[in-house]
mmCIF file of C-alpha atoms in Angstrom:
data_model
loop_
_atom_site.group_PDB
_atom_site.id
_atom_site.type_symbol
_atom_site.label_atom_id
_atom_site.label_comp_id
_atom_site.label_asym_id
_atom_site.label_seq_id
_atom_site.Cartn_x
_atom_site.Cartn_y
_atom_site.Cartn_z
ATOM 1 C CA ALA A 1 155.307 65.375 51.495
ATOM 2 C CA GLU A 2 156.297 69.012 51.173
ATOM 3 C CA GLY A 3 153.322 69.690 48.943
ATOM 4 C CA GLY A 4 150.990 68.138 51.518
ATOM 5 C CA GLY A 5 152.541 70.208 54.289
ATOM 6 C CA GLY A 6 152.294 73.326 52.116
ATOM 7 C CA ARG A 7 148.612 72.675 51.549
ATOM 8 C CA ARG A 8 148.043 71.907 55.233
ATOM 9 C CA ALA A 9 149.644 75.160 56.405
ATOM 10 C CA PRO A 10 147.272 77.479 54.445
ATOM 11 C CA PHE A 11 144.314 75.345 55.581
ATOM 12 C CA LEU A 12 145.375 75.627 59.239
ATOM 13 C CA LEU A 13 145.964 79.349 58.782
ATOM 14 C CA ARG A 14 142.521 79.773 57.227
ATOM 15 C CA ALA A 15 140.884 77.706 60.000
ATOM 16 C CA LEU A 16 142.701 79.749 62.657
ATOM 17 C CA ARG A 17 141.621 83.011 61.022
ATOM 18 C CA ILE A 18 137.972 81.862 60.903
ATOM 19 C CA ALA A 19 138.151 80.772 64.579
ATOM 20 C CA VAL A 20 139.567 84.185 65.592
ATOM 21 C CA VAL A 21 136.884 86.078 63.609
ATOM 22 C CA VAL A 22 134.052 83.949 65.087
ATOM 23 C CA CYS A 23 135.437 84.400 68.639
ATOM 24 C CA LEU A 24 135.723 88.154 68.023
ATOM 25 C CA TYR A 25 132.079 88.279 66.885
ATOM 26 C CA TRP A 26 130.899 86.280 69.917
ATOM 27 C CA PHE A 27 132.917 88.388 72.372
ATOM 28 C CA THR A 28 131.807 91.735 70.878
ATOM 29 C CA SER A 29 128.130 90.770 70.634
ATOM 30 C CA ILE A 30 127.844 89.243 74.133
ATOM 31 C CA ALA A 31 129.883 92.035 75.778
ATOM 32 C CA MET A 32 127.669 94.667 74.110
ATOM 33 C CA VAL A 33 124.466 93.039 75.461
ATOM 34 C CA PHE A 34 125.804 92.810 79.034
ATOM 35 C CA LEU A 35 127.159 96.397 78.930
ATOM 36 C CA ASN A 36 123.861 97.747 77.597
ATOM 37 C CA LYS A 37 121.932 95.841 80.258
ATOM 38 C CA TYR A 38 124.085 97.542 82.910
ATOM 39 C CA LEU A 39 123.573 101.005 81.378
ATOM 40 C CA LEU A 40 119.824 100.556 80.886
ATOM 41 C CA ASP A 41 118.747 98.719 84.019
ATOM 42 C CA SER A 42 121.458 98.585 86.688
ATOM 43 C CA PRO A 43 120.215 99.153 90.287
ATOM 44 C CA SER A 44 123.600 100.662 91.142
ATOM 45 C CA LEU A 45 123.509 103.127 88.199
ATOM 46 C CA ARG A 46 119.769 104.019 88.324
ATOM 47 C CA LEU A 47 119.757 105.820 84.974
ATOM 48 C CA ASP A 48 116.255 105.862 83.459
ATOM 49 C CA ALA A 49 117.215 107.377 80.090
ATOM 50 C CA PRO A 50 117.239 104.588 77.440
ATOM 51 C CA LEU A 51 116.978 107.043 74.531
ATOM 52 C CA PHE A 52 120.016 108.993 75.774
ATOM 53 C CA VAL A 53 122.084 105.777 75.967
ATOM 54 C CA THR A 54 121.036 104.922 72.380
ATOM 55 C CA PHE A 55 121.622 108.533 71.199
ATOM 56 C CA PHE A 56 125.145 108.540 72.687
ATOM 57 C CA GLN A 57 125.990 105.246 70.933
ATOM 58 C CA CYS A 58 124.725 106.602 67.592
ATOM 59 C CA ALA A 59 126.711 109.840 68.044
ATOM 60 C CA LEU A 60 129.873 107.891 68.887
ATOM 61 C CA THR A 61 129.381 105.605 65.851
ATOM 62 C CA ALA A 62 129.005 108.634 63.531
ATOM 63 C CA ALA A 63 132.118 110.263 65.106
ATOM 64 C CA LEU A 64 134.160 107.036 64.741
ATOM 65 C CA CYS A 65 133.077 106.677 61.088
ATOM 66 C CA LEU A 66 134.169 110.253 60.391
ATOM 67 C CA GLY A 67 137.415 109.890 62.361
ATOM 68 C CA LEU A 68 138.439 106.675 60.576
ATOM 69 C CA SER A 69 137.525 108.193 57.214
ATOM 70 C CA LEU A 70 139.705 111.266 57.898
ATOM 71 C CA GLY A 71 142.513 108.979 59.095
ATOM 72 C CA ALA A 72 142.286 106.954 55.884
ATOM 73 C CA ALA A 73 142.341 110.174 53.810
ATOM 74 C CA CYS A 74 145.561 111.295 55.511
ATOM 75 C CA GLY A 75 147.274 107.895 55.156
ATOM 76 C CA PRO A 76 147.404 105.391 52.270
ATOM 77 C CA PRO A 77 144.093 105.138 50.321
ATOM 78 C CA CYS A 78 141.752 102.449 51.638
ATOM 79 C CA PRO A 79 138.953 101.292 49.275
ATOM 80 C CA GLY A 80 136.791 100.162 52.210
ATOM 81 C CA LEU A 81 136.829 103.660 53.771
ATOM 82 C CA PRO A 82 135.379 106.272 51.393
ATOM 83 C CA ALA A 83 135.699 109.981 52.143
ATOM 84 C CA LEU A 84 132.706 111.089 54.214
ATOM 85 C CA ARG A 85 130.924 114.416 53.922
ATOM 86 C CA LEU A 86 127.368 115.293 54.878
ATOM 87 C CA ASP A 87 125.166 115.839 51.826
ATOM 88 C CA PRO A 88 121.661 117.065 52.874
ATOM 89 C CA LYS A 89 120.099 115.533 49.734
ATOM 90 C CA VAL A 90 121.555 112.062 50.508
ATOM 91 C CA SER A 91 120.601 112.510 54.164
ATOM 92 C CA ARG A 92 116.946 113.093 53.164
ATOM 93 C CA SER A 93 116.989 110.000 50.913
ATOM 94 C CA VAL A 94 118.285 107.863 53.804
ATOM 95 C CA LEU A 95 115.661 109.293 56.206
ATOM 96 C CA PRO A 96 113.018 106.486 55.801
ATOM 97 C CA LEU A 97 115.687 103.894 56.673
ATOM 98 C CA SER A 98 116.865 106.058 59.588
ATOM 99 C CA ALA A 99 113.317 106.072 61.024
ATOM 100 C CA VAL A 100 113.275 102.235 60.897
ATOM 101 C CA PHE A 101 116.841 102.157 62.280
ATOM 102 C CA ILE A 102 115.778 104.317 65.247
ATOM 103 C CA GLY A 103 112.847 101.964 65.850
ATOM 104 C CA MET A 104 115.221 98.998 65.731
ATOM 105 C CA VAL A 105 117.953 100.234 68.110
ATOM 106 C CA THR A 106 115.476 101.848 70.521
ATOM 107 C CA SER A 107 113.138 98.844 70.742
ATOM 108 C CA ASN A 108 116.155 96.526 71.110
ATOM 109 C CA ASN A 109 117.410 98.568 74.060
ATOM 110 C CA LEU A 110 113.935 98.963 75.612
ATOM 111 C CA CYS A 111 113.379 95.201 75.342
ATOM 112 C CA LEU A 112 116.739 94.622 77.080
ATOM 113 C CA LYS A 113 115.811 97.178 79.756
ATOM 114 C CA HIS A 114 112.585 95.372 80.673
ATOM 115 C CA VAL A 115 113.591 91.697 80.306
ATOM 116 C CA GLY A 116 116.542 89.712 81.655
ATOM 117 C CA VAL A 117 119.581 88.995 79.455
ATOM 118 C CA ALA A 118 118.687 85.278 79.671
ATOM 119 C CA PHE A 119 115.241 85.894 78.106
ATOM 120 C CA TYR A 120 116.423 88.622 75.695
ATOM 121 C CA ASN A 121 117.071 86.161 72.848
ATOM 122 C CA VAL A 122 113.568 84.616 73.105
ATOM 123 C CA GLY A 123 111.954 88.057 73.595
ATOM 124 C CA ARG A 124 113.139 89.235 70.189
ATOM 125 C CA SER A 125 113.179 85.880 68.396
ATOM 126 C CA LEU A 126 110.442 86.602 65.833
ATOM 127 C CA THR A 127 112.758 88.313 63.296
ATOM 128 C CA THR A 128 112.800 85.180 61.079
ATOM 129 C CA VAL A 129 108.981 85.009 61.179
ATOM 130 C CA PHE A 130 108.701 88.693 60.176
ATOM 131 C CA ASN A 131 111.281 88.101 57.398
ATOM 132 C CA VAL A 132 108.986 85.445 55.889
ATOM 133 C CA LEU A 133 105.854 87.580 56.384
ATOM 134 C CA LEU A 134 107.345 90.782 54.928
ATOM 135 C CA SER A 135 108.979 88.893 52.020
ATOM 136 C CA TYR A 136 105.510 87.689 51.085
ATOM 137 C CA LEU A 137 103.649 90.987 51.687
ATOM 138 C CA LEU A 138 106.230 93.392 50.205
ATOM 139 C CA LEU A 139 108.272 91.276 47.772
ATOM 140 C CA LYS A 140 105.623 88.639 46.875
ATOM 141 C CA GLN A 141 108.122 85.851 47.678
ATOM 142 C CA THR A 142 106.675 82.550 48.859
ATOM 143 C CA THR A 143 108.370 80.286 51.406
ATOM 144 C CA SER A 144 108.732 76.500 51.347
ATOM 145 C CA LEU A 145 106.793 74.243 53.728
ATOM 146 C CA TYR A 146 109.933 73.175 55.653
ATOM 147 C CA ALA A 147 110.936 76.808 56.244
ATOM 148 C CA LEU A 148 107.384 77.575 57.439
ATOM 149 C CA LEU A 149 107.542 74.593 59.828
ATOM 150 C CA ALA A 150 110.794 75.997 61.250
ATOM 151 C CA CYS A 151 109.000 79.349 61.776
ATOM 152 C CA GLY A 152 106.205 77.466 63.561
ATOM 153 C CA VAL A 153 108.761 75.990 65.979
ATOM 154 C CA ILE A 154 110.160 79.497 66.653
ATOM 155 C CA ILE A 155 106.654 80.891 67.364
ATOM 156 C CA GLY A 156 105.936 77.911 69.647
ATOM 157 C CA GLY A 157 109.191 78.508 71.524
ATOM 158 C CA PHE A 158 108.397 82.215 71.860
ATOM 159 C CA TRP A 159 104.935 81.568 73.359
ATOM 160 C CA LEU A 160 106.247 78.864 75.684
ATOM 161 C CA GLY A 161 108.970 81.279 76.829
ATOM 162 C CA VAL A 162 106.399 84.012 77.524
ATOM 163 C CA ASP A 163 104.283 81.469 79.432
ATOM 164 C CA GLN A 164 107.260 80.328 81.519
ATOM 165 C CA GLU A 165 108.391 83.887 82.294
ATOM 166 C CA GLY A 166 104.820 84.492 83.539
ATOM 167 C CA ALA A 167 104.916 81.326 85.658
ATOM 168 C CA GLU A 168 108.200 82.457 87.235
ATOM 169 C CA GLY A 169 106.803 85.934 87.936
ATOM 170 C CA THR A 170 109.453 87.688 85.804
ATOM 171 C CA LEU A 171 107.286 88.471 82.758
ATOM 172 C CA SER A 172 107.290 92.052 81.464
ATOM 173 C CA TRP A 173 104.611 92.706 78.833
ATOM 174 C CA THR A 174 106.395 95.995 78.038
ATOM 175 C CA GLY A 175 109.560 94.008 77.322
ATOM 176 C CA ILE A 176 107.603 91.519 75.175
ATOM 177 C CA PHE A 177 105.998 94.380 73.196
ATOM 178 C CA PHE A 178 109.393 95.986 72.494
ATOM 179 C CA GLY A 179 110.867 92.545 71.667
ATOM 180 C CA ILE A 180 108.198 91.983 68.990
ATOM 181 C CA LEU A 181 108.669 95.558 67.723
ATOM 182 C CA ALA A 182 112.464 95.024 67.606
ATOM 183 C CA SER A 183 111.960 91.809 65.564
ATOM 184 C CA LEU A 184 109.730 93.686 63.088
ATOM 185 C CA CYS A 185 112.179 96.618 62.814
ATOM 186 C CA VAL A 186 115.176 94.297 62.206
ATOM 187 C CA SER A 187 113.278 92.742 59.257
ATOM 188 C CA LEU A 188 112.199 96.141 57.893
ATOM 189 C CA ASN A 189 115.754 97.457 58.350
ATOM 190 C CA ALA A 190 117.134 94.684 56.088
ATOM 191 C CA ILE A 191 114.543 95.468 53.369
ATOM 192 C CA TYR A 192 115.030 99.260 53.524
ATOM 193 C CA THR A 193 118.837 98.875 53.575
ATOM 194 C CA LYS A 194 118.685 97.099 50.191
ATOM 195 C CA LYS A 195 116.465 99.892 48.812
ATOM 196 C CA VAL A 196 118.624 102.759 50.121
ATOM 197 C CA LEU A 197 122.119 101.345 49.375
ATOM 198 C CA PRO A 198 122.216 102.677 45.747
ATOM 199 C CA VAL A 199 121.789 106.237 47.137
ATOM 200 C CA VAL A 200 125.154 105.904 48.943
ATOM 201 C CA ASP A 201 126.846 104.103 45.987
ATOM 202 C CA GLY A 202 126.478 100.725 47.691
ATOM 203 C CA SER A 203 128.759 101.750 50.588
ATOM 204 C CA ILE A 204 127.712 100.242 53.951
ATOM 205 C CA TRP A 205 130.279 102.558 55.562
ATOM 206 C CA ARG A 206 128.643 105.689 54.129
ATOM 207 C CA LEU A 207 125.161 104.361 54.959
ATOM 208 C CA THR A 208 126.194 103.734 58.600
ATOM 209 C CA PHE A 209 127.451 107.327 58.839
ATOM 210 C CA TYR A 210 124.267 108.911 57.394
ATOM 211 C CA ASN A 211 122.010 106.593 59.390
ATOM 212 C CA ASN A 212 123.629 107.490 62.705
ATOM 213 C CA VAL A 213 123.797 111.246 61.973
ATOM 214 C CA ASN A 214 120.079 111.237 61.064
ATOM 215 C CA ALA A 215 119.309 109.182 64.176
ATOM 216 C CA CYS A 216 121.123 111.701 66.432
ATOM 217 C CA VAL A 217 119.023 114.565 65.025
ATOM 218 C CA LEU A 218 115.763 112.603 65.360
ATOM 219 C CA PHE A 219 116.560 111.448 68.913
ATOM 220 C CA LEU A 220 116.818 115.017 70.328
ATOM 221 C CA PRO A 221 113.071 115.909 70.093
ATOM 222 C CA LEU A 222 112.161 112.390 71.311
ATOM 223 C CA MET A 223 114.422 112.794 74.362
ATOM 224 C CA MET A 224 112.867 116.197 75.066
ATOM 225 C CA LEU A 225 109.348 114.792 74.695
ATOM 226 C CA LEU A 226 110.023 111.945 77.154
ATOM 227 C CA GLY A 227 111.711 114.222 79.704
ATOM 228 C CA GLU A 228 115.126 112.565 79.498
ATOM 229 C CA PHE A 229 116.992 115.898 79.661
ATOM 230 C CA ARG A 230 115.373 116.478 83.078
ATOM 231 C CA THR A 231 116.380 112.941 84.125
ATOM 232 C CA LEU A 232 119.989 113.620 83.055
ATOM 233 C CA TYR A 233 120.036 116.965 84.905
ATOM 234 C CA HIS A 234 119.194 115.160 88.165
ATOM 235 C CA PHE A 235 121.459 112.145 87.464
ATOM 236 C CA ASP A 236 124.116 111.980 90.195
ATOM 237 C CA LYS A 237 126.838 110.236 88.130
ATOM 238 C CA LEU A 238 126.886 112.677 85.209
ATOM 239 C CA GLY A 239 130.325 113.981 86.272
ATOM 240 C CA ASN A 240 131.699 110.495 87.005
ATOM 241 C CA PRO A 241 134.524 109.490 84.591
ATOM 242 C CA SER A 242 133.854 105.750 85.090
ATOM 243 C CA PHE A 243 130.226 106.247 83.922
ATOM 244 C CA TRP A 244 131.418 107.936 80.717
ATOM 245 C CA GLY A 245 134.056 105.227 80.320
ATOM 246 C CA ILE A 246 131.358 102.512 80.334
ATOM 247 C CA MET A 247 129.139 104.616 78.019
ATOM 248 C CA THR A 248 132.057 105.001 75.577
ATOM 249 C CA LEU A 249 132.913 101.295 75.793
ATOM 250 C CA GLY A 250 129.266 100.434 75.039
ATOM 251 C CA GLY A 251 129.373 102.789 72.039
ATOM 252 C CA VAL A 252 132.640 101.291 70.753
ATOM 253 C CA PHE A 253 131.174 97.765 70.986
ATOM 254 C CA GLY A 254 128.027 99.031 69.222
ATOM 255 C CA PHE A 255 130.219 100.406 66.416
ATOM 256 C CA ALA A 256 132.432 97.301 66.309
ATOM 257 C CA ILE A 257 129.544 94.814 66.009
ATOM 258 C CA GLY A 258 128.798 95.993 62.457
ATOM 259 C CA TYR A 259 132.454 95.542 61.476
ATOM 260 C CA VAL A 260 132.932 92.084 63.060
ATOM 261 C CA THR A 261 129.605 90.897 61.582
ATOM 262 C CA GLY A 262 130.910 91.891 58.146
ATOM 263 C CA LEU A 263 134.216 90.131 58.887
ATOM 264 C CA GLN A 264 132.460 86.917 59.927
ATOM 265 C CA ILE A 265 130.332 86.902 56.750
ATOM 266 C CA LYS A 266 133.441 87.652 54.636
ATOM 267 C CA PHE A 267 135.585 84.848 56.097
ATOM 268 C CA THR A 268 132.779 82.268 56.365
ATOM 269 C CA SER A 269 129.414 82.780 54.596
ATOM 270 C CA PRO A 270 126.008 84.376 55.371
ATOM 271 C CA LEU A 271 124.743 80.867 56.234
ATOM 272 C CA THR A 272 127.597 80.179 58.685
ATOM 273 C CA HIS A 273 127.100 83.662 60.150
ATOM 274 C CA ASN A 274 123.458 82.792 60.947
ATOM 275 C CA VAL A 275 124.490 79.459 62.520
ATOM 276 C CA SER A 276 127.197 81.251 64.536
ATOM 277 C CA GLY A 277 124.630 83.851 65.669
ATOM 278 C CA THR A 278 122.273 81.081 66.840
ATOM 279 C CA ALA A 279 125.071 79.342 68.774
ATOM 280 C CA LYS A 280 126.151 82.690 70.245
ATOM 281 C CA ALA A 281 122.592 83.310 71.480
ATOM 282 C CA CYS A 282 122.676 79.931 73.222
ATOM 283 C CA ALA A 283 126.008 80.720 74.921
ATOM 284 C CA GLN A 284 124.723 84.194 75.901
ATOM 285 C CA THR A 285 121.617 82.691 77.563
ATOM 286 C CA VAL A 286 123.665 80.169 79.567
ATOM 287 C CA LEU A 287 126.176 82.884 80.597
ATOM 288 C CA ALA A 288 123.350 85.197 81.722
ATOM 289 C CA VAL A 289 121.700 82.471 83.853
ATOM 290 C CA ILE A 290 125.078 81.724 85.527
ATOM 291 C CA TYR A 291 126.112 85.381 85.934
ATOM 292 C CA PHE A 292 122.791 86.562 87.405
ATOM 293 C CA GLU A 293 122.490 83.320 89.473
ATOM 294 C CA GLU A 294 119.032 82.501 88.111
ATOM 295 C CA THR A 295 117.186 79.184 88.372
ATOM 296 C CA LYS A 296 115.108 78.256 85.337
ATOM 297 C CA SER A 297 112.542 75.476 84.835
ATOM 298 C CA PHE A 298 112.804 72.620 82.327
ATOM 299 C CA LEU A 299 110.040 74.161 80.161
ATOM 300 C CA TRP A 300 111.861 77.550 80.180
ATOM 301 C CA TRP A 301 114.973 75.850 78.773
ATOM 302 C CA THR A 302 112.733 73.972 76.305
ATOM 303 C CA SER A 303 111.409 77.306 74.984
ATOM 304 C CA ASN A 304 114.986 78.504 74.390
ATOM 305 C CA LEU A 305 115.914 75.258 72.630
ATOM 306 C CA MET A 306 112.791 75.533 70.427
ATOM 307 C CA VAL A 307 113.704 79.095 69.383
ATOM 308 C CA LEU A 308 117.356 78.175 68.730
ATOM 309 C CA GLY A 309 116.434 74.876 67.018
ATOM 310 C CA GLY A 310 113.818 76.576 64.832
ATOM 311 C CA SER A 311 116.289 79.325 63.856
ATOM 312 C CA PHE A 312 118.976 76.762 63.026
ATOM 313 C CA ALA A 313 116.503 74.624 61.025
ATOM 314 C CA TYR A 314 115.314 77.680 59.046
ATOM 315 C CA THR A 315 118.933 78.648 58.239
ATOM 316 C CA TRP A 316 119.747 75.066 57.187
ATOM 317 C CA VAL A 317 116.616 74.747 54.979
ATOM 318 C CA LYS A 318 117.314 78.106 53.320
ATOM 319 C CA GLY A 319 120.932 77.072 52.709
ATOM 320 C CA LEU A 320 119.840 73.852 50.994
ATOM 321 C CA GLU A 321 117.301 75.745 48.871
ATOM 322 C CA MET A 322 119.882 78.325 47.793
ATOM 323 C CA ARG A 323 122.357 75.581 46.858
ATOM 324 C CA LYS A 324 119.631 73.834 44.839
ATOM 325 C CA VAL A 325 118.867 77.058 42.941
ATOM 326 C CA GLN A 326 122.579 77.706 42.253
ATOM 327 C CA GLU A 327 123.357 74.134 41.131
ATOM 328 C CA ASP A 328 120.380 73.569 38.808
ATOM 329 C CA PRO A 329 119.893 76.333 36.193
ATOM 330 C CA ASN A 330 116.435 74.951 35.315
ATOM 331 C CA VAL A 331 115.279 75.445 38.901
ATOM 332 C CA LYS A 332 115.934 79.169 38.779
ATOM 333 C CA SER A 333 112.966 80.070 36.636
ATOM 334 C CA THR A 334 110.463 77.670 38.170
ATOM 335 C CA GLU A 335 111.408 77.444 41.831
ATOM 336 C CA ARG A 336 113.063 80.760 42.612
ATOM 337 C CA ASN A 337 109.832 82.177 44.035
ATOM 338 C CA GLU A 338 109.122 78.970 45.953
ATOM 339 C CA THR A 339 112.474 79.123 47.746
ATOM 340 C CA GLY A 340 112.128 82.814 48.441
ATOM 341 C CA VAL A 341 115.707 83.415 47.249
#
């Protein structure tokens, strides 16, 4: 009986730890979206400087990386926190990824600025489709029929969502454009990250630091070009501590999302992380509709369910294919390309 209880206790502890990590991921991700929506498109704030908001978050992330690294250097050694110093040669090598990273964070924020939080998930739902397309074009990896069918459901949900937003009079083609661009950049970011990681000795921590430092430098001319410095000069809340408090909170959540995503993958699996992300998107949509007191049609909800269902189906199919490849050694040589693993 004691042995059973001993086994049960670690299981309960493990289950509790997973539940806490998943809740932390959900809270951080949803809070970050709502905070960014406020900073980018609040009628009470009236700040039309999306690049500045993104620049500030990148600067804060770089500063937090450096601060935590210095803290780790002063205290007991931590293998997860390498010493950070800016090497111009490494910075140049990371530059192609940084350009994609800028495209990703900027288009994400511009999509959120122009569409409602409720539609945000559908607006940038084509990441999976671009993953399949780019895997084929760049890596020559084919995808199974079931996975392609799941992508078809996602595309159908996306188009139905666009149609329904148009029918409700809330469609923003600018938001749709940036949503598609964000989906493409997220896919490219994953591919370029794999290519650039050896340059920083495989350290995600070091890569995050270089990426955000490069982004800060690249954002300055873009902000000047789009007249955001003039906008900031005339912004009436620039000296308001509560504004900077919300900006800092948004930056901290932006920094934390990378860490809690890593935690969720570590304590569960990449597959479970994708399922959790799909469920989180569903919860975020429902919360946004309730919070902003919106009324949505049956077909609008259908479009969301198609996107979420297609994403879940794709994740499930890929998981089965990966398990098949791992379990059967003979499959590896013949079917590896078919599964796209």
